[in-house]
Short mmCIF file of C-alpha atoms and ligand atoms in Angstrom, two decimals:
data_model
loop_
_atom_site.label_atom_id
_atom_site.label_comp_id
_atom_site.label_asym_id
_atom_site.label_seq_id
_atom_site.Cartn_x
_atom_site.Cartn_y
_atom_site.Cartn_z
CA TRP A 21 90.17 119.94 98.58
CA SER A 22 90.63 117.31 95.90
CA ASN A 23 87.66 115.42 94.61
CA LEU A 24 88.50 111.88 95.65
CA LYS A 25 85.18 110.51 94.45
CA GLY A 26 85.56 107.75 91.88
CA ARG A 27 89.27 107.14 92.63
CA HIS A 28 90.65 103.66 93.27
CA PHE A 29 92.36 103.33 96.65
CA LEU A 30 95.03 100.65 96.23
CA THR A 31 98.07 102.20 97.88
CA LEU A 32 99.01 105.49 99.56
CA ARG A 33 101.63 105.79 96.81
CA ASP A 34 98.84 107.07 94.54
CA TYR A 35 97.67 109.74 97.01
CA SER A 36 99.32 113.08 97.59
CA GLU A 37 100.22 114.56 100.94
CA SER A 38 97.10 116.75 100.94
CA GLU A 39 94.85 113.89 99.80
CA ILE A 40 96.05 111.69 102.67
CA ALA A 41 95.50 114.61 105.05
CA GLN A 42 92.01 114.97 103.59
CA LEU A 43 91.27 111.27 104.25
CA LEU A 44 92.43 111.71 107.84
CA TRP A 45 90.32 114.84 108.25
CA THR A 46 87.29 112.90 106.96
CA ALA A 47 88.00 110.12 109.45
CA LYS A 48 88.20 112.61 112.33
CA ASP A 49 84.97 114.22 111.18
CA LEU A 50 83.17 110.86 110.96
CA LYS A 51 84.44 109.90 114.39
CA ALA A 52 83.18 113.15 115.91
CA ARG A 53 79.79 112.84 114.20
CA HIS A 54 79.51 109.24 115.38
CA ALA A 55 80.29 110.26 118.96
CA GLN A 56 77.62 112.94 118.74
CA ASP A 57 74.60 111.02 117.43
CA ARG A 58 75.86 107.71 115.99
CA LEU A 59 75.67 109.34 112.54
CA LEU A 60 71.88 109.28 112.62
CA SER A 61 71.68 112.65 110.90
CA TYR A 62 74.47 112.00 108.37
CA ARG A 63 73.72 109.49 105.62
CA PRO A 64 76.00 110.34 102.66
CA LEU A 65 75.96 106.75 101.38
CA GLU A 66 72.19 106.34 101.29
CA GLY A 67 71.26 104.35 98.20
CA HIS A 68 74.86 103.17 97.74
CA SER A 69 76.16 99.63 97.97
CA LEU A 70 79.63 98.21 98.56
CA GLY A 71 80.78 94.82 97.28
CA MET A 72 83.26 93.21 99.69
CA ILE A 73 85.41 90.47 98.15
CA PHE A 74 87.47 88.65 100.80
CA GLU A 75 89.92 85.95 99.70
CA LYS A 76 91.32 85.83 103.26
CA ARG A 77 89.97 85.96 106.80
CA SER A 78 89.32 89.28 108.53
CA THR A 79 87.88 90.60 111.78
CA ARG A 80 88.68 94.32 111.76
CA THR A 81 88.51 95.15 108.07
CA ARG A 82 85.29 93.25 107.57
CA VAL A 83 83.43 94.41 110.67
CA SER A 84 84.61 98.05 110.58
CA THR A 85 83.71 98.35 106.88
CA GLU A 86 80.36 96.57 107.10
CA THR A 87 79.20 98.48 110.15
CA GLY A 88 80.72 101.78 109.00
CA PHE A 89 79.18 101.64 105.53
CA PHE A 90 75.79 100.75 107.05
CA LEU A 91 75.99 103.65 109.55
CA LEU A 92 76.53 106.04 106.64
CA GLY A 93 73.32 104.81 105.05
CA GLY A 94 74.78 102.33 102.54
CA GLN A 95 74.51 98.58 102.08
CA PRO A 96 77.62 96.39 102.24
CA VAL A 97 77.54 92.93 100.60
CA PHE A 98 80.12 90.50 101.96
CA LEU A 99 81.43 87.93 99.46
CA SER A 100 83.74 85.17 100.66
CA PRO A 101 85.32 82.74 98.15
CA GLN A 102 82.47 80.34 98.97
CA ASP A 103 79.86 82.94 98.01
CA VAL A 104 81.22 84.31 94.79
CA HIS A 105 82.38 82.65 91.56
CA LEU A 106 85.66 84.57 91.61
CA GLY A 107 88.73 82.43 90.95
CA THR A 108 86.94 79.10 90.49
CA ASN A 109 84.23 79.80 87.98
CA GLU A 110 84.63 83.38 86.79
CA SER A 111 87.66 85.51 85.98
CA LEU A 112 88.65 88.65 87.86
CA PRO A 113 87.95 90.93 84.86
CA ASP A 114 84.46 89.46 84.40
CA THR A 115 83.72 89.72 88.12
CA ALA A 116 84.87 93.36 88.12
CA LYS A 117 82.61 94.20 85.17
CA VAL A 118 79.58 92.55 86.75
CA LEU A 119 80.05 94.00 90.25
CA SER A 120 80.55 97.48 88.71
CA GLY A 121 76.95 97.30 87.54
CA PHE A 122 75.61 96.34 90.97
CA CYS A 123 77.77 98.27 93.43
CA ASP A 124 79.07 101.81 93.84
CA ALA A 125 82.47 100.59 95.06
CA VAL A 126 84.22 97.30 95.73
CA LEU A 127 86.52 96.62 98.67
CA ALA A 128 88.76 93.61 98.08
CA ARG A 129 91.10 91.64 100.33
CA VAL A 130 93.31 89.55 98.08
CA TYR A 131 96.46 87.44 98.12
CA ALA A 132 98.24 89.05 95.16
CA HIS A 133 98.30 92.82 94.76
CA ASP A 134 98.09 92.15 91.00
CA SER A 135 94.53 90.95 91.55
CA LEU A 136 93.63 94.44 92.77
CA MET A 137 95.32 95.92 89.69
CA THR A 138 93.27 93.64 87.45
CA LEU A 139 90.05 94.45 89.29
CA SER A 140 90.77 98.18 89.03
CA GLU A 141 91.52 97.95 85.29
CA HIS A 142 88.17 96.32 84.57
CA SER A 143 85.95 98.04 87.12
CA SER A 144 84.03 101.22 86.42
CA VAL A 145 83.60 101.83 90.16
CA PRO A 146 86.37 102.44 92.73
CA ILE A 147 88.31 99.45 94.03
CA VAL A 148 89.48 99.80 97.64
CA ASN A 149 92.36 97.72 98.98
CA GLY A 150 91.24 95.81 102.06
CA LEU A 151 94.75 94.23 102.27
CA SER A 152 96.98 92.61 99.67
CA ASP A 153 100.37 90.95 99.97
CA GLN A 154 101.96 94.36 99.20
CA TYR A 155 99.90 97.03 100.94
CA HIS A 156 97.36 97.65 103.70
CA PRO A 157 96.58 101.36 103.33
CA LEU A 158 93.33 101.49 105.35
CA GLN A 159 95.17 100.16 108.39
CA VAL A 160 97.91 102.74 108.03
CA LEU A 161 95.33 105.54 107.88
CA ALA A 162 93.98 104.26 111.21
CA ASP A 163 97.53 104.18 112.59
CA PHE A 164 98.16 107.78 111.50
CA LEU A 165 94.89 108.91 113.06
CA THR A 166 95.81 107.12 116.31
CA ALA A 167 99.25 108.77 116.36
CA TYR A 168 97.70 112.16 115.67
CA GLU A 169 95.22 111.74 118.52
CA ASN A 170 98.07 110.81 120.86
CA PHE A 171 100.70 113.38 119.88
CA GLY A 172 98.51 116.19 118.54
CA HIS A 173 100.58 116.30 115.34
CA LEU A 174 102.21 113.95 112.83
CA ASN A 175 104.91 116.07 111.24
CA GLY A 176 108.34 115.20 112.67
CA LEU A 177 107.40 111.89 114.30
CA VAL A 178 109.79 108.96 113.94
CA TRP A 179 108.31 105.51 113.33
CA ALA A 180 110.22 102.30 113.98
CA PHE A 181 108.95 99.08 112.41
CA VAL A 182 110.53 95.93 113.83
CA GLY A 183 109.86 92.63 112.05
CA ASP A 184 108.97 91.52 108.54
CA GLY A 185 110.11 94.18 106.10
CA ASP A 186 108.56 92.44 103.09
CA ASN A 187 105.13 93.04 104.50
CA ASN A 188 101.96 94.94 103.61
CA MET A 189 102.12 97.08 106.76
CA THR A 190 105.78 98.01 106.30
CA HIS A 191 105.24 98.96 102.67
CA SER A 192 102.21 101.11 103.47
CA LEU A 193 104.06 102.93 106.25
CA MET A 194 106.94 103.54 103.83
CA MET A 195 104.55 105.16 101.34
CA GLY A 196 102.62 107.19 103.91
CA CYS A 197 105.13 108.39 106.50
CA PRO A 198 107.32 110.64 104.30
CA LYS A 199 104.33 112.36 102.74
CA LEU A 200 103.21 113.47 106.21
CA GLY A 201 106.69 114.55 107.25
CA MET A 202 107.49 111.45 109.30
CA SER A 203 110.64 109.32 109.29
CA ILE A 204 110.54 105.55 109.17
CA ARG A 205 113.17 103.10 110.37
CA ILE A 206 112.78 99.42 109.59
CA ALA A 207 114.64 96.60 111.32
CA SER A 208 114.27 93.22 109.66
CA PRO A 209 116.40 90.06 109.49
CA ALA A 210 118.30 89.12 106.31
CA GLY A 211 115.94 87.72 103.71
CA TYR A 212 113.00 89.83 104.91
CA ASP A 213 113.85 93.23 103.46
CA PRO A 214 111.10 95.41 102.02
CA ASN A 215 110.34 95.05 98.32
CA PRO A 216 113.15 96.83 96.38
CA ALA A 217 110.68 98.76 94.20
CA VAL A 218 108.94 100.08 97.32
CA VAL A 219 112.33 100.98 98.84
CA GLN A 220 113.22 102.96 95.72
CA ASP A 221 109.93 104.89 95.85
CA ALA A 222 110.27 105.46 99.59
CA ARG A 223 113.84 106.78 99.18
CA GLU A 224 112.63 109.22 96.58
CA LEU A 225 109.72 110.32 98.81
CA SER A 226 112.03 110.73 101.80
CA ARG A 227 114.34 112.95 99.74
CA GLN A 228 111.39 114.97 98.49
CA TYR A 229 109.85 115.49 101.94
CA GLY A 230 113.10 115.77 103.90
CA THR A 231 112.43 112.74 106.11
CA GLN A 232 114.59 109.76 107.00
CA LEU A 233 114.34 106.19 105.70
CA VAL A 234 116.55 103.71 107.54
CA LEU A 235 116.83 99.99 106.82
CA THR A 236 118.79 98.06 109.41
CA ARG A 237 119.30 94.57 110.84
CA ASP A 238 119.44 95.99 114.38
CA PRO A 239 116.09 96.52 116.16
CA ALA A 240 117.75 98.80 118.76
CA GLU A 241 119.06 101.07 116.00
CA ALA A 242 115.57 101.37 114.52
CA VAL A 243 113.93 102.08 117.87
CA ARG A 244 116.57 104.55 119.14
CA GLY A 245 114.80 107.90 119.52
CA ALA A 246 111.57 106.64 117.95
CA ASP A 247 108.13 108.01 118.86
CA VAL A 248 106.07 105.12 117.51
CA ILE A 249 107.11 101.46 117.67
CA VAL A 250 105.23 99.13 115.36
CA THR A 251 105.39 95.45 114.65
CA ASP A 252 103.23 92.88 112.90
CA THR A 253 102.97 89.11 112.75
CA PHE A 254 106.07 87.30 111.50
CA VAL A 255 103.77 84.92 109.59
CA SER A 256 101.38 86.90 107.42
CA MET A 257 98.33 85.27 105.87
CA GLY A 258 99.48 83.10 102.98
CA ARG A 259 102.90 82.41 104.60
CA GLU A 260 101.73 79.74 107.01
CA ALA A 261 103.84 77.01 105.36
CA GLU A 262 107.00 79.02 106.23
CA LYS A 263 106.06 79.41 109.90
CA GLU A 264 108.77 77.23 111.43
CA ARG A 265 111.58 78.84 109.45
CA ARG A 266 110.26 82.33 110.01
CA LEU A 267 110.04 81.94 113.78
CA LYS A 268 113.72 80.95 113.77
CA ASP A 269 114.73 83.77 111.43
CA PHE A 270 112.92 86.42 113.49
CA LYS A 271 114.61 85.52 116.79
CA GLY A 272 115.82 88.79 118.36
CA PHE A 273 113.13 90.87 116.67
CA GLN A 274 110.56 90.75 119.45
CA VAL A 275 109.36 94.07 120.86
CA ASN A 276 110.00 93.78 124.60
CA SER A 277 110.96 96.00 127.54
CA ASN A 278 114.68 95.95 126.66
CA LEU A 279 113.99 97.14 123.14
CA VAL A 280 111.52 99.91 123.98
CA ALA A 281 114.02 101.35 126.47
CA HIS A 282 115.83 102.80 123.41
CA ALA A 283 112.81 104.85 122.32
CA LYS A 284 111.91 108.42 123.26
CA PRO A 285 110.37 108.68 126.75
CA ARG A 286 106.93 109.35 125.23
CA TRP A 287 107.02 106.33 122.88
CA VAL A 288 103.82 104.51 121.94
CA PHE A 289 103.29 100.98 120.62
CA MET A 290 101.01 99.97 117.75
CA HIS A 291 100.12 96.69 116.05
CA CYS A 292 97.53 96.21 113.32
CA LEU A 293 96.43 92.88 114.88
CA PRO A 294 95.94 89.93 114.95
CA ARG A 295 98.86 89.64 117.36
CA LYS A 296 101.05 86.70 118.34
CA GLN A 297 103.32 86.58 121.36
CA GLU A 298 106.48 86.03 119.35
CA GLU A 299 106.53 89.59 117.96
CA VAL A 300 105.63 91.47 121.18
CA THR A 301 105.57 90.54 124.84
CA ASP A 302 102.43 90.79 127.00
CA ASP A 303 103.93 93.49 129.23
CA ILE A 304 104.16 95.82 126.23
CA PHE A 305 101.08 94.72 124.30
CA TYR A 306 98.55 94.46 127.17
CA ASP A 307 100.04 96.02 130.24
CA SER A 308 101.88 99.08 129.06
CA LYS A 309 99.94 102.33 129.16
CA ARG A 310 101.92 103.23 126.04
CA SER A 311 100.20 100.51 124.03
CA LEU A 312 97.59 102.05 121.72
CA VAL A 313 96.49 98.79 120.11
CA TRP A 314 92.80 98.98 121.10
CA PRO A 315 92.15 102.62 120.08
CA GLU A 316 94.17 101.83 116.94
CA SER A 317 91.88 98.93 116.06
CA HIS A 318 88.74 100.95 116.83
CA ASN A 319 89.98 103.75 114.58
CA ARG A 320 89.53 101.35 111.65
CA LYS A 321 85.83 102.15 111.92
CA CYS A 322 86.18 105.76 110.76
CA THR A 323 89.09 105.30 108.35
CA VAL A 324 87.01 103.49 105.77
CA GLY A 325 88.34 105.53 102.85
CA ARG A 326 86.18 107.60 100.54
CA TYR A 327 84.23 106.29 97.61
N1 CP B 21 94.25 94.74 110.94
C1 CP B 21 93.45 94.03 110.13
O1 CP B 21 93.33 94.27 108.93
O2 CP B 21 92.78 93.03 110.75
P1 CP B 21 91.83 91.96 110.07
O3 CP B 21 92.70 90.97 109.37
O4 CP B 21 91.08 91.35 111.22
O5 CP B 21 90.91 92.65 109.10
N1 NVA B 22 100.68 91.39 107.64
C1 NVA B 22 99.45 90.80 108.11
C2 NVA B 22 98.45 91.86 108.38
C3 NVA B 22 97.14 91.37 108.92
C4 NVA B 22 96.13 92.45 109.09
C5 NVA B 22 98.95 89.80 107.10
O1 NVA B 22 99.01 90.09 105.91
O2 NVA B 22 98.50 88.72 107.50
#
């Protein structure tokens, strides 16, 4: 086992195959302990505090982290832009230095991934990515755990992401899937390809781990033979001004019954939420017994990372 204590957690790119497996094992262990006695006899974070900087809204990341950290004996401190000087009155480096003296770790949800880099450079305690424009690694850990619980294994699974390629979820799947022996196929319209630097890294990882990385404009090609079908909003937080254009550009990229017919018979559907109807129809999202969206969201509770 690696000692992950003290490490920043900004992207799965920085974590090895065995370290990601270790994070998933920890999540499974926490989930089992919670089911047993609500973690009453397990308080590894007693005396620890977590600063939580949120530049954007959140339901799952905030509530799962606050309640999860508390259950483990620690104290979370939620800081919205209205509560903290950050950005208006105090620089990121200064904020990082001050919070390092108060907290044992800081979870931050930011617009620019660079803000996380700056925080991590100036913080003496671990910075955990609670979502940036580039990556959303905690969500992808929850997705991997959900897939594992469903299939009983991860190695060999094929993931199909249909929608915005230049997206935090897509990028995190691209970093995580190959390391766990899973292929990833991404269908996105022109103009919404994944970040080229992430594509380069993902190609290298896919070569190294013997998995497949496919980028296509055709949702059916991505979904053909897939085990897991994933989508996300077409209008991520911070992109609201582009909504009208995006909804036009993403026509044909909705996950619906015609599209899922191309997948393996045992396909499952996942979505990090919040969900809009344009990216997935109700009959898949709510009504299909292959939709894992609620267990997926609840798995955020035990995939809180390690500090
Ligand atoms: N999936 C996710 O991160 O949701 P929130 O924006 O509600 O935290
Ligand atoms: N891609 C979405 C994820 C929300 C959890 C966003 O950034 O808004």
